[in-house]
Amino acid sequence: MMKFFDKALADEIGYGAATLVAAAAQELYTLHVEANAMRRAAGLPSFEEEEEAEQARLASASAASHQEDENSSTDDEDQ
């Protein structure tokens, strides 16, 4: 179980409100874990695995775009 209570937040907004925030965060975390379990049971990647794959795809696309830009500017200089 994760612990979401934050003393600094409690000092700022009050103990009761911070307890409600911690309870909501715990519930959200539990739902996230359950959703990942359902995704895995369905043969899908977890949210984290899906995000890692998407970040890798974006990095690759960005690198290809930069390479294309460099090639284009080199071609312009040759003319």
Short mmCIF file of C-alpha atoms in Angstrom, two decimals, residues 19-74:
data_model
loop_
_atom_site.label_atom_id
_atom_site.label_comp_id
_atom_site.label_asym_id
_atom_site.label_seq_id
_atom_site.Cartn_x
_atom_site.Cartn_y
_atom_site.Cartn_z
CA THR A 19 -6.51 13.31 4.74
CA LEU A 20 -9.19 13.58 2.04
CA VAL A 21 -6.51 14.25 -0.59
CA ALA A 22 -4.53 11.23 0.61
CA ALA A 23 -7.64 9.02 0.49
CA ALA A 24 -8.47 10.17 -3.04
CA ALA A 25 -4.88 9.57 -4.14
CA GLN A 26 -4.95 6.07 -2.63
CA GLU A 27 -8.22 5.29 -4.42
CA LEU A 28 -6.83 6.58 -7.72
CA TYR A 29 -3.67 4.49 -7.26
CA THR A 30 -5.77 1.38 -6.52
CA LEU A 31 -7.86 1.94 -9.65
CA HIS A 32 -4.67 2.37 -11.69
CA VAL A 33 -3.25 -0.92 -10.39
CA GLU A 34 -6.55 -2.71 -11.09
CA ALA A 35 -6.75 -1.28 -14.62
CA ASN A 36 -3.19 -2.43 -15.33
CA ALA A 37 -4.10 -5.92 -14.08
CA MET A 38 -7.12 -6.01 -16.42
CA ARG A 39 -4.99 -4.80 -19.32
CA ARG A 40 -2.39 -7.50 -18.70
CA ALA A 41 -5.12 -10.15 -18.45
CA ALA A 42 -6.37 -8.98 -21.85
CA GLY A 43 -2.85 -9.28 -23.29
CA LEU A 44 -2.28 -5.54 -23.41
CA PRO A 45 0.72 -3.64 -22.04
CA SER A 46 0.45 -1.73 -18.77
CA PHE A 47 -0.03 2.01 -18.93
CA GLU A 48 3.66 2.47 -18.05
CA GLU A 49 4.82 0.06 -20.76
CA GLU A 50 2.58 1.77 -23.29
CA GLU A 51 3.95 5.18 -22.29
CA GLU A 52 7.56 3.96 -22.59
CA ALA A 53 6.87 2.62 -26.08
CA GLU A 54 5.22 5.90 -27.09
CA GLN A 55 8.12 7.95 -25.72
CA ALA A 56 10.59 5.76 -27.64
CA ARG A 57 8.52 6.19 -30.81
CA LEU A 58 8.42 9.98 -30.37
CA ALA A 59 12.16 10.14 -29.68
CA SER A 60 12.84 8.12 -32.80
CA ALA A 61 10.55 10.32 -34.89
CA SER A 62 12.19 13.45 -33.46
CA ALA A 63 15.68 12.13 -34.21
CA ALA A 64 14.63 11.26 -37.77
CA SER A 65 13.15 14.73 -38.21
CA HIS A 66 16.35 16.38 -36.97
CA GLN A 67 18.41 14.20 -39.29
CA GLU A 68 16.13 15.16 -42.18
CA ASP A 69 16.55 18.85 -41.28
CA GLU A 70 20.34 18.49 -41.20
CA ASN A 71 20.36 16.74 -44.55
CA SER A 72 18.12 19.45 -46.00
CA SER A 73 20.38 22.26 -44.77
CA THR A 74 23.46 20.45 -46.12
#
